[in-house]
Short mmCIF file of C-alpha atoms in Angstrom, two decimals:
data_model
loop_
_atom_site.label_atom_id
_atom_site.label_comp_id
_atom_site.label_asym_id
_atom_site.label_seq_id
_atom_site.Cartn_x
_atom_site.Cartn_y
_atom_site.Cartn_z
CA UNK A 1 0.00 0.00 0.00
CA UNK A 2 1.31 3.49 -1.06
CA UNK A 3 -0.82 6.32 0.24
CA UNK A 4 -3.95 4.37 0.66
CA UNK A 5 -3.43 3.54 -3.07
CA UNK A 6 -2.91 -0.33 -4.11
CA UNK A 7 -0.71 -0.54 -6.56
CA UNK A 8 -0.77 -3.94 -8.24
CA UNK A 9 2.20 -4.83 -11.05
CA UNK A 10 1.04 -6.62 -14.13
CA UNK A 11 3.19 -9.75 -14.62
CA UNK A 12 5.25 -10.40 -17.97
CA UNK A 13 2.36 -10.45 -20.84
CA UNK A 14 -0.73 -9.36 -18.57
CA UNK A 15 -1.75 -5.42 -19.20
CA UNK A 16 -1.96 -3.24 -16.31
CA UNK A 17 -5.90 -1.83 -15.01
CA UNK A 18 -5.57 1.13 -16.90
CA UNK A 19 -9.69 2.14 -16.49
CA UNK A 20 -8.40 1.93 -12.35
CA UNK A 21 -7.98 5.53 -10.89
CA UNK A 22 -4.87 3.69 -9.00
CA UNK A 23 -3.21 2.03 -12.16
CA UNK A 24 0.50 3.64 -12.75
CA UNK A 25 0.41 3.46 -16.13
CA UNK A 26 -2.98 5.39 -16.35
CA UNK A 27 -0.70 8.04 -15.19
CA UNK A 28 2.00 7.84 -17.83
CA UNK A 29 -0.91 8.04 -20.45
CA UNK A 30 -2.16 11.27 -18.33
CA UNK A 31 1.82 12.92 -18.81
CA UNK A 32 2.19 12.01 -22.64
CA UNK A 33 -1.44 13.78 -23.51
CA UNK A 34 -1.56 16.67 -21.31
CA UNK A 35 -1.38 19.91 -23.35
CA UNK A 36 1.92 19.55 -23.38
CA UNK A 37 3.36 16.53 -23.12
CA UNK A 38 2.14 15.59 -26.90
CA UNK A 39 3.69 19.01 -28.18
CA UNK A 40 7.37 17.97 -26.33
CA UNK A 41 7.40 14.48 -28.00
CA UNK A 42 6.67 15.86 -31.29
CA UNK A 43 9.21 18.70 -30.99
CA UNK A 44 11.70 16.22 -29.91
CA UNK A 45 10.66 13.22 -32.84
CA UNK A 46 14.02 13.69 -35.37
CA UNK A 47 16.12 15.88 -33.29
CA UNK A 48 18.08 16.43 -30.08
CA UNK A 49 16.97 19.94 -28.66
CA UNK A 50 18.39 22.20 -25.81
CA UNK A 51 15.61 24.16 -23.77
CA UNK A 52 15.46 27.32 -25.33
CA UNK A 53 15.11 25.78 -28.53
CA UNK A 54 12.13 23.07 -27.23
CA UNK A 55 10.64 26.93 -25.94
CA UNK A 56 11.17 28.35 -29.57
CA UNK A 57 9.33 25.35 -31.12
CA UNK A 58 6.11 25.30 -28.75
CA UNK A 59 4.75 28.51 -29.24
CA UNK A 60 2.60 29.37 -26.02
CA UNK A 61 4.40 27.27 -23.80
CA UNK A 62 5.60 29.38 -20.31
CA UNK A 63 9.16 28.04 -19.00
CA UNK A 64 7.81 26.85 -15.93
CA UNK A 65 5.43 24.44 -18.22
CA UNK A 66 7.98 23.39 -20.10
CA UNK A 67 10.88 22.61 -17.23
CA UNK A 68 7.35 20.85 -15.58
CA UNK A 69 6.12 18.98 -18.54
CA UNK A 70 10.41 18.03 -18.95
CA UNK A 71 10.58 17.00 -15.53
CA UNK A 72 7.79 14.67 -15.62
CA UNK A 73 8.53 13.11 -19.11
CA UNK A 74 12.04 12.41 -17.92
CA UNK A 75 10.96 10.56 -14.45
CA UNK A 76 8.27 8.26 -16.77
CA UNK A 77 11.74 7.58 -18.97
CA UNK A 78 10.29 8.74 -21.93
CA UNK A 79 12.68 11.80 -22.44
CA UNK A 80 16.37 11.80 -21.32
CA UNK A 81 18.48 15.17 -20.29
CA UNK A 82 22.03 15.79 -20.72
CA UNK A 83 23.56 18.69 -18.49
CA UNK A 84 26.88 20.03 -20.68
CA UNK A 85 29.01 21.26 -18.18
CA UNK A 86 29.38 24.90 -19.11
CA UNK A 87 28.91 28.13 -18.32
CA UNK A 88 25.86 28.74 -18.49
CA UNK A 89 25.28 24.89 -18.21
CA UNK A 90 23.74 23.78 -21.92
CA UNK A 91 20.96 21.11 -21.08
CA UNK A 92 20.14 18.92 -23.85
CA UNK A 93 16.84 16.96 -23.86
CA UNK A 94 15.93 14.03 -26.72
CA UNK A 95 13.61 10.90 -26.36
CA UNK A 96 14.64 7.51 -25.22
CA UNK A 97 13.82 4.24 -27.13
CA UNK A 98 10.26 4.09 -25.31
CA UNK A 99 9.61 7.60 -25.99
CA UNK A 100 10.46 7.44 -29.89
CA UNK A 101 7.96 4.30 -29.42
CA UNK A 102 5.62 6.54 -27.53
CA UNK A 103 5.41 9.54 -29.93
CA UNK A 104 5.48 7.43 -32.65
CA UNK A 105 1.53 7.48 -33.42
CA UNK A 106 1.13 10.79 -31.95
CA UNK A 107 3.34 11.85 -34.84
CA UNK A 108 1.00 10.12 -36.77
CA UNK A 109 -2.19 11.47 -35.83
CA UNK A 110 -0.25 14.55 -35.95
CA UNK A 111 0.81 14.00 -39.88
CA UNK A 112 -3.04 12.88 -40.55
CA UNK A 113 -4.74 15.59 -38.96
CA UNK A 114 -2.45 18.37 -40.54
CA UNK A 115 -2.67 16.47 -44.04
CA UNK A 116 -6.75 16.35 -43.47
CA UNK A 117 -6.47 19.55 -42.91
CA UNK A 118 -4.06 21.06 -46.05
CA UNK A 119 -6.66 18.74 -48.25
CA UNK A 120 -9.64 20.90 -46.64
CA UNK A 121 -8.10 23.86 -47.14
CA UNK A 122 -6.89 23.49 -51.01
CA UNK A 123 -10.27 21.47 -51.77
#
């Protein structure tokens, strides 16, 4: 028991409760689509970025959301950060293997909706 919460690990090949208000992946899934989780992993799908730029590329995003939204993504091992030891220290962030496996169909839906969207435009 954790907190009055009962956390119960699927074994190798089950699936975890995720319709449970207590199931950790539920969670995870709650940190990849909140308003800005999605926009990170797609920012970060073919290239490395340091903060500022991840800032340039999310227009609307404060730097407290971002460093947040960072923060969490790294903990759930989807995004990995690499502190350059310089003055001012450069941090680096990219996606790990489960993240690129992660934002994989949200690039997807991403690439469908703008491409429905181009076609309803020109048509």
């Amino acid at each position: 028991m954790a907190g009055g919460a009962q956390f119960i690990r699927a074994e190798a090949g089950e699936r975890y409760e995720v319709f449970h208000t207590d199931c950790p992946a539920r969670d995870m899934v709650d940190h990849v689509t909140s308003r800005w989780g999605i926009w990170v992993l797609i920012s970060l799908r073919s290239n490395d970025l340091r903060f500022y730029e991840l800032r340039e590329s999310i227009q609307g995003i404060s730097e407290k959301m971002l460093a947040q939204t960072l923060r969490t993504l790294v903990q759930d091992g989807l995004v990995w950060r690499e502190v350059a030891p310089t003055t001012p220290p450069q941090v680096t962030y990219g996606l790990t293997e489960f993240g690129r496996d992660v934002g994989e169909p949200l690039t997807e839906l991403f690439d469908r909706i703008t491409r429905r969207l181009s076609a309803r435009s020109a048509g």
